Amino acid sequence: MIVADDHAGLVKARETLGIGAGALSGAGTLALVPTMGALHEGHRSLVRLARERADQVAVSIFVNPLQFGPAEDFSRYPRTFEADLEICRAEGVGIVFAPSAEEMYPPGRQVGVSAGAMGSIVEGEFRPGHLDGVLTVVLKLFNLVRPDVAVFGQKDAQQLAMIRRMVADLNVPVTVVGAPTVREPDGLALSSRNRYLSPRDRQVALALSRALTEGSAEHAATRVRRAARAVLDAEPSLALDYLVLVDPATFTEVGDDHAGEAILAVAARVGSTRLIDNVTLTLG
């Protein structure tokens, strides 16, 4: 496993591993799993899927300051670099790209990626600028690592939809793959932020997955929303940001007569920790 912290290191790593310009060159292909570190079983599942899609896997570890708001948890976001390297080594990762903020954002930086209208709704409404920061760092990682495939978790469903939109709109030569959400045995979606939860908070947080389960048992939009909301309303310790039933591609709310795929998504604060979750379902 090669650890690189700058572009020159990435170029050397690609050469060492025999990674060419992609499948059309006949050389080795590369899949990228972008992360902010604090790796867990969900990240392992992304790496395993990436290994099925390419000859080599690169994992980036970078806590991206652009996607955190002024009052968010950038400074206390868990950083477990040595443990992350052990996980990458155990999962057969070929390259770990761990750049500094100075490497990713040179002084005087002015140009970034705008998430557009889709970046201002649902998650974007509660975290202004967040999706701009996500798209900017992902595009930079694509340019630096030059993967053939990139794997992202479905738990961040709006992020995944926006990355697919960016790749299509900007003609980025990367195949984007979504991976299913990995859950704890009790249903809680795996997240690096789960470690912030006290035992009491964790019990409260289970209302999110319960709400999604109850909602997905229904087949009409009004009933889906009603069933999920009833679970959340029954947990007074939960501070709800949103519960939405949206189109998977645009993240706009679907109508009561919608038939076909939709995403039921929720975000809430449990104590000082903000959690998100979602499930894809078929209506009609």
PDB file of C-alpha atoms in Angstrom:
ATOM      1  CA  MET A   1       0.000   0.000   0.000  1.00  0.00           C
ATOM      2  CA  ILE A   2       1.346   3.408  -1.026  1.00  0.00           C
ATOM      3  CA  VAL A   3       0.511   6.529   0.977  1.00  0.00           C
ATOM      4  CA  ALA A   4       0.649   9.776  -1.004  1.00  0.00           C
ATOM      5  CA  ASP A   5       0.081  13.311   0.231  1.00  0.00           C
ATOM      6  CA  ASP A   6       0.450  15.301  -2.994  1.00  0.00           C
ATOM      7  CA  HIS A   7       0.032  15.076  -6.754  1.00  0.00           C
ATOM      8  CA  ALA A   8       3.602  13.954  -7.370  1.00  0.00           C
ATOM      9  CA  GLY A   9       3.107  11.097  -4.922  1.00  0.00           C
ATOM     10  CA  LEU A  10      -0.060  10.059  -6.720  1.00  0.00           C
ATOM     11  CA  VAL A  11       1.694  10.018 -10.086  1.00  0.00           C
ATOM     12  CA  LYS A  12       4.459   7.839  -8.687  1.00  0.00           C
ATOM     13  CA  ALA A  13       1.941   5.520  -7.015  1.00  0.00           C
ATOM     14  CA  ARG A  14       0.034   5.048 -10.272  1.00  0.00           C
ATOM     15  CA  GLU A  15       3.260   4.218 -12.088  1.00  0.00           C
ATOM     16  CA  THR A  16       4.345   1.774  -9.384  1.00  0.00           C
ATOM     17  CA  LEU A  17       1.002  -0.064  -9.485  1.00  0.00           C
ATOM     18  CA  GLY A  18       0.853  -0.101 -13.278  1.00  0.00           C
ATOM     19  CA  ILE A  19      -2.265   2.036 -13.528  1.00  0.00           C
ATOM     20  CA  GLY A  20      -2.694   3.522 -16.993  1.00  0.00           C
ATOM     21  CA  ALA A  21      -5.197   5.884 -18.531  1.00  0.00           C
ATOM     22  CA  GLY A  22      -8.074   3.476 -17.968  1.00  0.00           C
ATOM     23  CA  ALA A  23      -9.662   0.444 -19.541  1.00  0.00           C
ATOM     24  CA  LEU A  24      -9.250   1.746 -23.115  1.00  0.00           C
ATOM     25  CA  SER A  25      -5.466   1.747 -22.713  1.00  0.00           C
ATOM     26  CA  GLY A  26      -5.413  -1.902 -21.726  1.00  0.00           C
ATOM     27  CA  ALA A  27      -3.650  -0.942 -18.495  1.00  0.00           C
ATOM     28  CA  GLY A  28      -4.858  -1.335 -14.936  1.00  0.00           C
ATOM     29  CA  THR A  29      -8.013   0.471 -13.876  1.00  0.00           C
ATOM     30  CA  LEU A  30      -8.466   2.434 -10.658  1.00  0.00           C
ATOM     31  CA  ALA A  31     -11.474   2.910  -8.369  1.00  0.00           C
ATOM     32  CA  LEU A  32     -11.569   5.768  -5.855  1.00  0.00           C
ATOM     33  CA  VAL A  33     -13.365   5.751  -2.500  1.00  0.00           C
ATOM     34  CA  PRO A  34     -13.403   9.340  -1.181  1.00  0.00           C
ATOM     35  CA  THR A  35     -13.647   9.550   2.625  1.00  0.00           C
ATOM     36  CA  MET A  36     -13.070  11.944   5.505  1.00  0.00           C
ATOM     37  CA  GLY A  37     -11.415   9.192   7.528  1.00  0.00           C
ATOM     38  CA  ALA A  38     -12.703   7.711  10.795  1.00  0.00           C
ATOM     39  CA  LEU A  39     -13.301   4.581   8.741  1.00  0.00           C
ATOM     40  CA  HIS A  40     -15.855   1.952   9.774  1.00  0.00           C
ATOM     41  CA  GLU A  41     -17.592  -1.108   8.313  1.00  0.00           C
ATOM     42  CA  GLY A  42     -19.557   1.088   5.924  1.00  0.00           C
ATOM     43  CA  HIS A  43     -16.304   2.311   4.391  1.00  0.00           C
ATOM     44  CA  ARG A  44     -15.036  -1.262   4.208  1.00  0.00           C
ATOM     45  CA  SER A  45     -18.099  -2.150   2.144  1.00  0.00           C
ATOM     46  CA  LEU A  46     -17.312   0.700  -0.261  1.00  0.00           C
ATOM     47  CA  VAL A  47     -13.751  -0.534  -0.673  1.00  0.00           C
ATOM     48  CA  ARG A  48     -14.930  -4.090  -1.321  1.00  0.00           C
ATOM     49  CA  LEU A  49     -17.342  -2.893  -3.979  1.00  0.00           C
ATOM     50  CA  ALA A  50     -14.569  -0.774  -5.504  1.00  0.00           C
ATOM     51  CA  ARG A  51     -12.324  -3.848  -5.710  1.00  0.00           C
ATOM     52  CA  GLU A  52     -15.013  -5.586  -7.759  1.00  0.00           C
ATOM     53  CA  ARG A  53     -15.066  -2.705 -10.225  1.00  0.00           C
ATOM     54  CA  ALA A  54     -11.368  -2.060 -10.851  1.00  0.00           C
ATOM     55  CA  ASP A  55      -7.894  -3.559 -10.682  1.00  0.00           C
ATOM     56  CA  GLN A  56      -6.706  -1.218  -7.944  1.00  0.00           C
ATOM     57  CA  VAL A  57      -8.413   0.845  -5.247  1.00  0.00           C
ATOM     58  CA  ALA A  58      -7.465   4.276  -3.949  1.00  0.00           C
ATOM     59  CA  VAL A  59      -8.933   5.701  -0.747  1.00  0.00           C
ATOM     60  CA  SER A  60      -8.708   9.418  -0.044  1.00  0.00           C
ATOM     61  CA  ILE A  61      -8.669  10.623   3.556  1.00  0.00           C
ATOM     62  CA  PHE A  62      -9.334  14.334   3.846  1.00  0.00           C
ATOM     63  CA  VAL A  63     -11.565  16.239   6.267  1.00  0.00           C
ATOM     64  CA  ASN A  64     -12.809  18.847   3.837  1.00  0.00           C
ATOM     65  CA  PRO A  65     -13.221  22.273   5.491  1.00  0.00           C
ATOM     66  CA  LEU A  66     -15.362  23.600   2.627  1.00  0.00           C
ATOM     67  CA  GLN A  67     -18.293  21.355   3.491  1.00  0.00           C
ATOM     68  CA  PHE A  68     -18.552  22.450   7.135  1.00  0.00           C
ATOM     69  CA  GLY A  69     -20.473  25.535   8.199  1.00  0.00           C
ATOM     70  CA  PRO A  70     -19.146  28.005  10.823  1.00  0.00           C
ATOM     71  CA  ALA A  71     -21.092  26.371  13.679  1.00  0.00           C
ATOM     72  CA  GLU A  72     -20.517  22.756  12.591  1.00  0.00           C
ATOM     73  CA  ASP A  73     -18.168  20.085  13.915  1.00  0.00           C
ATOM     74  CA  PHE A  74     -15.057  20.503  11.730  1.00  0.00           C
ATOM     75  CA  SER A  75     -12.676  20.908  14.658  1.00  0.00           C
ATOM     76  CA  ARG A  76     -13.981  17.866  16.548  1.00  0.00           C
ATOM     77  CA  TYR A  77     -14.655  15.621  13.560  1.00  0.00           C
ATOM     78  CA  PRO A  78     -12.944  12.312  14.424  1.00  0.00           C
ATOM     79  CA  ARG A  79      -9.476  11.886  12.990  1.00  0.00           C
ATOM     80  CA  THR A  80      -8.078   8.355  13.330  1.00  0.00           C
ATOM     81  CA  PHE A  81      -5.426   8.259  10.626  1.00  0.00           C
ATOM     82  CA  GLU A  82      -3.291   5.339  11.856  1.00  0.00           C
ATOM     83  CA  ALA A  83      -6.356   3.153  12.429  1.00  0.00           C
ATOM     84  CA  ASP A  84      -7.649   4.170   8.988  1.00  0.00           C
ATOM     85  CA  LEU A  85      -4.392   3.029   7.395  1.00  0.00           C
ATOM     86  CA  GLU A  86      -4.698  -0.357   9.090  1.00  0.00           C
ATOM     87  CA  ILE A  87      -8.214  -0.781   7.690  1.00  0.00           C
ATOM     88  CA  CYS A  88      -7.032   0.186   4.216  1.00  0.00           C
ATOM     89  CA  ARG A  89      -4.131  -2.230   4.432  1.00  0.00           C
ATOM     90  CA  ALA A  90      -6.415  -5.048   5.581  1.00  0.00           C
ATOM     91  CA  GLU A  91      -8.835  -4.362   2.705  1.00  0.00           C
ATOM     92  CA  GLY A  92      -6.131  -4.477   0.041  1.00  0.00           C
ATOM     93  CA  VAL A  93      -6.158  -0.769  -0.840  1.00  0.00           C
ATOM     94  CA  GLY A  94      -3.374   0.105  -3.257  1.00  0.00           C
ATOM     95  CA  ILE A  95      -3.179   3.886  -2.702  1.00  0.00           C
ATOM     96  CA  VAL A  96      -4.125   6.089   0.242  1.00  0.00           C
ATOM     97  CA  PHE A  97      -4.245   9.749  -0.707  1.00  0.00           C
ATOM     98  CA  ALA A  98      -4.056  11.914   2.421  1.00  0.00           C
ATOM     99  CA  PRO A  99      -3.448  15.505   1.334  1.00  0.00           C
ATOM    100  CA  SER A 100      -3.138  18.559   3.532  1.00  0.00           C
ATOM    101  CA  ALA A 101      -5.583  21.452   3.289  1.00  0.00           C
ATOM    102  CA  GLU A 102      -2.776  23.487   1.682  1.00  0.00           C
ATOM    103  CA  GLU A 103      -2.350  20.838  -1.019  1.00  0.00           C
ATOM    104  CA  MET A 104      -6.072  20.792  -1.807  1.00  0.00           C
ATOM    105  CA  TYR A 105      -6.699  24.545  -1.516  1.00  0.00           C
ATOM    106  CA  PRO A 106      -3.722  26.678  -2.545  1.00  0.00           C
ATOM    107  CA  PRO A 107      -3.560  30.262  -1.232  1.00  0.00           C
ATOM    108  CA  GLY A 108      -5.719  32.685  -3.165  1.00  0.00           C
ATOM    109  CA  ARG A 109      -8.206  30.061  -4.306  1.00  0.00           C
ATOM    110  CA  GLN A 110     -11.221  31.661  -5.993  1.00  0.00           C
ATOM    111  CA  VAL A 111     -12.866  29.063  -8.228  1.00  0.00           C
ATOM    112  CA  GLY A 112     -15.137  26.306  -6.954  1.00  0.00           C
ATOM    113  CA  VAL A 113     -18.149  24.268  -8.014  1.00  0.00           C
ATOM    114  CA  SER A 114     -21.691  25.534  -7.507  1.00  0.00           C
ATOM    115  CA  ALA A 115     -24.324  22.924  -6.707  1.00  0.00           C
ATOM    116  CA  GLY A 116     -26.979  25.140  -8.323  1.00  0.00           C
ATOM    117  CA  ALA A 117     -30.640  25.024  -7.369  1.00  0.00           C
ATOM    118  CA  MET A 118     -30.451  21.412  -6.212  1.00  0.00           C
ATOM    119  CA  GLY A 119     -27.797  22.417  -3.712  1.00  0.00           C
ATOM    120  CA  SER A 120     -30.145  24.785  -1.907  1.00  0.00           C
ATOM    121  CA  ILE A 121     -32.931  22.309  -1.075  1.00  0.00           C
ATOM    122  CA  VAL A 122     -33.324  19.533   1.529  1.00  0.00           C
ATOM    123  CA  GLU A 123     -29.801  19.145   2.972  1.00  0.00           C
ATOM    124  CA  GLY A 124     -28.706  22.364   1.280  1.00  0.00           C
ATOM    125  CA  GLU A 125     -31.455  24.342   3.002  1.00  0.00           C
ATOM    126  CA  PHE A 126     -30.141  23.392   6.437  1.00  0.00           C
ATOM    127  CA  ARG A 127     -26.447  23.454   5.499  1.00  0.00           C
ATOM    128  CA  PRO A 128     -25.952  26.387   3.082  1.00  0.00           C
ATOM    129  CA  GLY A 129     -22.847  25.909   0.936  1.00  0.00           C
ATOM    130  CA  HIS A 130     -22.337  22.332   2.086  1.00  0.00           C
ATOM    131  CA  LEU A 131     -22.975  20.729  -1.295  1.00  0.00           C
ATOM    132  CA  ASP A 132     -20.841  23.336  -3.055  1.00  0.00           C
ATOM    133  CA  GLY A 133     -17.982  22.213  -0.808  1.00  0.00           C
ATOM    134  CA  VAL A 134     -18.677  18.543  -1.477  1.00  0.00           C
ATOM    135  CA  LEU A 135     -18.712  18.955  -5.253  1.00  0.00           C
ATOM    136  CA  THR A 136     -15.596  21.134  -5.229  1.00  0.00           C
ATOM    137  CA  VAL A 137     -13.520  18.627  -3.292  1.00  0.00           C
ATOM    138  CA  VAL A 138     -14.851  15.639  -5.247  1.00  0.00           C
ATOM    139  CA  LEU A 139     -13.996  17.255  -8.581  1.00  0.00           C
ATOM    140  CA  LYS A 140     -10.515  18.088  -7.290  1.00  0.00           C
ATOM    141  CA  LEU A 141     -10.054  14.483  -6.142  1.00  0.00           C
ATOM    142  CA  PHE A 142     -11.177  13.230  -9.549  1.00  0.00           C
ATOM    143  CA  ASN A 143      -8.647  15.529 -11.242  1.00  0.00           C
ATOM    144  CA  LEU A 144      -5.810  14.504  -8.925  1.00  0.00           C
ATOM    145  CA  VAL A 145      -6.397  10.748  -8.576  1.00  0.00           C
ATOM    146  CA  ARG A 146      -7.845  10.237 -12.093  1.00  0.00           C
ATOM    147  CA  PRO A 147      -9.967   7.194 -11.250  1.00  0.00           C
ATOM    148  CA  ASP A 148     -12.016   5.211 -13.752  1.00  0.00           C
ATOM    149  CA  VAL A 149     -14.669   4.484 -11.101  1.00  0.00           C
ATOM    150  CA  ALA A 150     -15.699   6.285  -7.900  1.00  0.00           C
ATOM    151  CA  VAL A 151     -17.772   4.651  -5.158  1.00  0.00           C
ATOM    152  CA  PHE A 152     -20.014   6.579  -2.763  1.00  0.00           C
ATOM    153  CA  GLY A 153     -22.461   5.457  -0.079  1.00  0.00           C
ATOM    154  CA  GLN A 154     -26.206   5.737  -0.595  1.00  0.00           C
ATOM    155  CA  LYS A 155     -26.555   7.038   2.986  1.00  0.00           C
ATOM    156  CA  ASP A 156     -25.550  10.456   1.641  1.00  0.00           C
ATOM    157  CA  ALA A 157     -28.211  10.184  -1.052  1.00  0.00           C
ATOM    158  CA  GLN A 158     -28.410  13.840  -2.057  1.00  0.00           C
ATOM    159  CA  GLN A 159     -24.628  14.057  -2.216  1.00  0.00           C
ATOM    160  CA  LEU A 160     -24.581  10.987  -4.477  1.00  0.00           C
ATOM    161  CA  ALA A 161     -27.287  12.460  -6.728  1.00  0.00           C
ATOM    162  CA  MET A 162     -25.398  15.764  -6.981  1.00  0.00           C
ATOM    163  CA  ILE A 163     -22.104  14.055  -7.842  1.00  0.00           C
ATOM    164  CA  ARG A 164     -23.851  12.140 -10.612  1.00  0.00           C
ATOM    165  CA  ARG A 165     -25.323  15.426 -11.859  1.00  0.00           C
ATOM    166  CA  MET A 166     -21.891  17.095 -11.808  1.00  0.00           C
ATOM    167  CA  VAL A 167     -20.275  14.223 -13.686  1.00  0.00           C
ATOM    168  CA  ALA A 168     -22.991  14.391 -16.353  1.00  0.00           C
ATOM    169  CA  ASP A 169     -23.058  18.194 -16.611  1.00  0.00           C
ATOM    170  CA  LEU A 170     -19.274  18.640 -16.736  1.00  0.00           C
ATOM    171  CA  ASN A 171     -18.511  15.513 -18.814  1.00  0.00           C
ATOM    172  CA  VAL A 172     -16.207  14.092 -16.163  1.00  0.00           C
ATOM    173  CA  PRO A 173     -14.861  10.705 -17.373  1.00  0.00           C
ATOM    174  CA  VAL A 174     -15.646   8.795 -14.177  1.00  0.00           C
ATOM    175  CA  THR A 175     -18.239   6.084 -13.568  1.00  0.00           C
ATOM    176  CA  VAL A 176     -20.066   6.841 -10.309  1.00  0.00           C
ATOM    177  CA  VAL A 177     -21.270   3.814  -8.325  1.00  0.00           C
ATOM    178  CA  GLY A 178     -23.656   3.982  -5.359  1.00  0.00           C
ATOM    179  CA  ALA A 179     -23.272   1.460  -2.549  1.00  0.00           C
ATOM    180  CA  PRO A 180     -26.052   0.356  -0.168  1.00  0.00           C
ATOM    181  CA  THR A 181     -26.202   1.824   3.339  1.00  0.00           C
ATOM    182  CA  VAL A 182     -24.640  -0.417   5.973  1.00  0.00           C
ATOM    183  CA  ARG A 183     -26.458  -0.594   9.296  1.00  0.00           C
ATOM    184  CA  GLU A 184     -25.785  -1.703  12.843  1.00  0.00           C
ATOM    185  CA  PRO A 185     -27.760  -4.762  14.009  1.00  0.00           C
ATOM    186  CA  ASP A 186     -30.263  -2.399  15.673  1.00  0.00           C
ATOM    187  CA  GLY A 187     -30.869  -0.561  12.371  1.00  0.00           C
ATOM    188  CA  LEU A 188     -28.816   2.587  12.981  1.00  0.00           C
ATOM    189  CA  ALA A 189     -27.024   3.639   9.786  1.00  0.00           C
ATOM    190  CA  LEU A 190     -23.259   3.504  10.221  1.00  0.00           C
ATOM    191  CA  SER A 191     -21.687   6.952  10.489  1.00  0.00           C
ATOM    192  CA  SER A 192     -18.420   8.336  11.782  1.00  0.00           C
ATOM    193  CA  ARG A 193     -20.533  10.644  13.951  1.00  0.00           C
ATOM    194  CA  ASN A 194     -22.211   7.746  15.790  1.00  0.00           C
ATOM    195  CA  ARG A 195     -19.278   7.739  18.206  1.00  0.00           C
ATOM    196  CA  TYR A 196     -20.556  11.057  19.566  1.00  0.00           C
ATOM    197  CA  LEU A 197     -23.795   9.432  20.781  1.00  0.00           C
ATOM    198  CA  SER A 198     -24.263   8.596  24.447  1.00  0.00           C
ATOM    199  CA  PRO A 199     -26.128   5.336  25.216  1.00  0.00           C
ATOM    200  CA  ARG A 200     -29.321   7.366  25.733  1.00  0.00           C
ATOM    201  CA  ASP A 201     -28.771   9.345  22.527  1.00  0.00           C
ATOM    202  CA  ARG A 202     -28.260   6.144  20.603  1.00  0.00           C
ATOM    203  CA  GLN A 203     -31.660   4.838  21.673  1.00  0.00           C
ATOM    204  CA  VAL A 204     -33.240   8.126  20.559  1.00  0.00           C
ATOM    205  CA  ALA A 205     -31.403   7.957  17.226  1.00  0.00           C
ATOM    206  CA  LEU A 206     -33.036   4.628  16.390  1.00  0.00           C
ATOM    207  CA  ALA A 207     -36.242   6.565  15.701  1.00  0.00           C
ATOM    208  CA  LEU A 208     -34.724   7.596  12.342  1.00  0.00           C
ATOM    209  CA  SER A 209     -34.402   4.070  10.975  1.00  0.00           C
ATOM    210  CA  ARG A 210     -37.732   3.073  12.543  1.00  0.00           C
ATOM    211  CA  ALA A 211     -39.438   5.962  10.779  1.00  0.00           C
ATOM    212  CA  LEU A 212     -37.957   4.913   7.445  1.00  0.00           C
ATOM    213  CA  THR A 213     -39.027   1.309   8.013  1.00  0.00           C
ATOM    214  CA  GLU A 214     -42.597   2.323   8.841  1.00  0.00           C
ATOM    215  CA  GLY A 215     -42.766   4.695   5.903  1.00  0.00           C
ATOM    216  CA  SER A 216     -41.389   2.208   3.395  1.00  0.00           C
ATOM    217  CA  ALA A 217     -44.070  -0.311   4.367  1.00  0.00           C
ATOM    218  CA  GLU A 218     -46.625   1.982   2.712  1.00  0.00           C
ATOM    219  CA  HIS A 219     -47.157   2.478  -1.034  1.00  0.00           C
ATOM    220  CA  ALA A 220     -48.906   5.850  -1.316  1.00  0.00           C
ATOM    221  CA  ALA A 221     -47.001   9.098  -0.770  1.00  0.00           C
ATOM    222  CA  THR A 222     -49.402  10.531   1.821  1.00  0.00           C
ATOM    223  CA  ARG A 223     -49.365   7.316   3.834  1.00  0.00           C
ATOM    224  CA  VAL A 224     -45.569   7.055   3.630  1.00  0.00           C
ATOM    225  CA  ARG A 225     -45.148  10.558   5.025  1.00  0.00           C
ATOM    226  CA  ARG A 226     -47.793  10.040   7.706  1.00  0.00           C
ATOM    227  CA  ALA A 227     -46.363   6.729   8.930  1.00  0.00           C
ATOM    228  CA  ALA A 228     -42.799   8.009   9.124  1.00  0.00           C
ATOM    229  CA  ARG A 229     -43.785  11.269  10.797  1.00  0.00           C
ATOM    230  CA  ALA A 230     -45.764   9.448  13.481  1.00  0.00           C
ATOM    231  CA  VAL A 231     -42.616   7.602  14.593  1.00  0.00           C
ATOM    232  CA  LEU A 232     -40.565  10.808  14.749  1.00  0.00           C
ATOM    233  CA  ASP A 233     -43.277  12.750  16.584  1.00  0.00           C
ATOM    234  CA  ALA A 234     -43.335  10.035  19.241  1.00  0.00           C
ATOM    235  CA  GLU A 235     -39.683  10.763  20.128  1.00  0.00           C
ATOM    236  CA  PRO A 236     -39.645  14.213  21.806  1.00  0.00           C
ATOM    237  CA  SER A 237     -35.858  14.173  22.312  1.00  0.00           C
ATOM    238  CA  LEU A 238     -35.340  14.247  18.544  1.00  0.00           C
ATOM    239  CA  ALA A 239     -34.894  17.691  16.921  1.00  0.00           C
ATOM    240  CA  LEU A 240     -36.095  17.148  13.367  1.00  0.00           C
ATOM    241  CA  ASP A 241     -34.579  19.143  10.515  1.00  0.00           C
ATOM    242  CA  TYR A 242     -36.555  17.502   7.744  1.00  0.00           C
ATOM    243  CA  LEU A 243     -38.510  14.466   6.641  1.00  0.00           C
ATOM    244  CA  VAL A 244     -38.993  14.488   2.866  1.00  0.00           C
ATOM    245  CA  LEU A 245     -40.182  12.178   0.114  1.00  0.00           C
ATOM    246  CA  VAL A 246     -38.273  13.175  -3.003  1.00  0.00           C
ATOM    247  CA  ASP A 247     -37.404  12.282  -6.568  1.00  0.00           C
ATOM    248  CA  PRO A 248     -34.078  10.341  -6.534  1.00  0.00           C
ATOM    249  CA  ALA A 249     -32.545  12.397  -9.352  1.00  0.00           C
ATOM    250  CA  THR A 250     -33.639  15.940  -8.457  1.00  0.00           C
ATOM    251  CA  PHE A 251     -34.457  15.756  -4.725  1.00  0.00           C
ATOM    252  CA  THR A 252     -37.643  17.748  -5.297  1.00  0.00           C
ATOM    253  CA  GLU A 253     -40.703  16.637  -3.315  1.00  0.00           C
ATOM    254  CA  VAL A 254     -42.902  14.124  -5.126  1.00  0.00           C
ATOM    255  CA  GLY A 255     -46.652  14.673  -5.371  1.00  0.00           C
ATOM    256  CA  ASP A 256     -49.300  12.649  -3.583  1.00  0.00           C
ATOM    257  CA  ASP A 257     -50.059  10.761  -6.810  1.00  0.00           C
ATOM    258  CA  HIS A 258     -46.435   9.891  -7.582  1.00  0.00           C
ATOM    259  CA  ALA A 259     -45.783   6.396  -8.904  1.00  0.00           C
ATOM    260  CA  GLY A 260     -42.304   4.924  -9.183  1.00  0.00           C
ATOM    261  CA  GLU A 261     -39.091   5.306  -7.204  1.00  0.00           C
ATOM    262  CA  ALA A 262     -38.737   7.872  -4.449  1.00  0.00           C
ATOM    263  CA  ILE A 263     -36.358   8.509  -1.577  1.00  0.00           C
ATOM    264  CA  LEU A 264     -37.636   8.971   1.952  1.00  0.00           C
ATOM    265  CA  ALA A 265     -34.959  11.022   3.700  1.00  0.00           C
ATOM    266  CA  VAL A 266     -34.619  12.310   7.231  1.00  0.00           C
ATOM    267  CA  ALA A 267     -32.204  14.524   9.160  1.00  0.00           C
ATOM    268  CA  ALA A 268     -32.340  15.254  12.869  1.00  0.00           C
ATOM    269  CA  ARG A 269     -30.241  16.255  15.824  1.00  0.00           C
ATOM    270  CA  VAL A 270     -29.819  13.913  18.738  1.00  0.00           C
ATOM    271  CA  GLY A 271     -28.177  15.827  21.534  1.00  0.00           C
ATOM    272  CA  SER A 272     -25.345  17.705  19.817  1.00  0.00           C
ATOM    273  CA  THR A 273     -25.056  15.203  16.962  1.00  0.00           C
ATOM    274  CA  ARG A 274     -26.723  15.631  13.583  1.00  0.00           C
ATOM    275  CA  LEU A 275     -27.617  12.415  11.754  1.00  0.00           C
ATOM    276  CA  ILE A 276     -29.065  11.693   8.322  1.00  0.00           C
ATOM    277  CA  ASP A 277     -30.622   8.569   6.856  1.00  0.00           C
ATOM    278  CA  ASN A 278     -32.767   7.542   3.895  1.00  0.00           C
ATOM    279  CA  VAL A 279     -34.387   4.639   2.117  1.00  0.00           C
ATOM    280  CA  THR A 280     -35.375   4.118  -1.517  1.00  0.00           C
ATOM    281  CA  LEU A 281     -38.896   2.859  -2.078  1.00  0.00           C
ATOM    282  CA  THR A 282     -41.389   2.309  -4.884  1.00  0.00           C
ATOM    283  CA  LEU A 283     -44.737   4.093  -4.812  1.00  0.00           C
ATOM    284  CA  GLY A 284     -47.932   3.218  -6.607  1.00  0.00           C
TER     285      GLY A 284
END
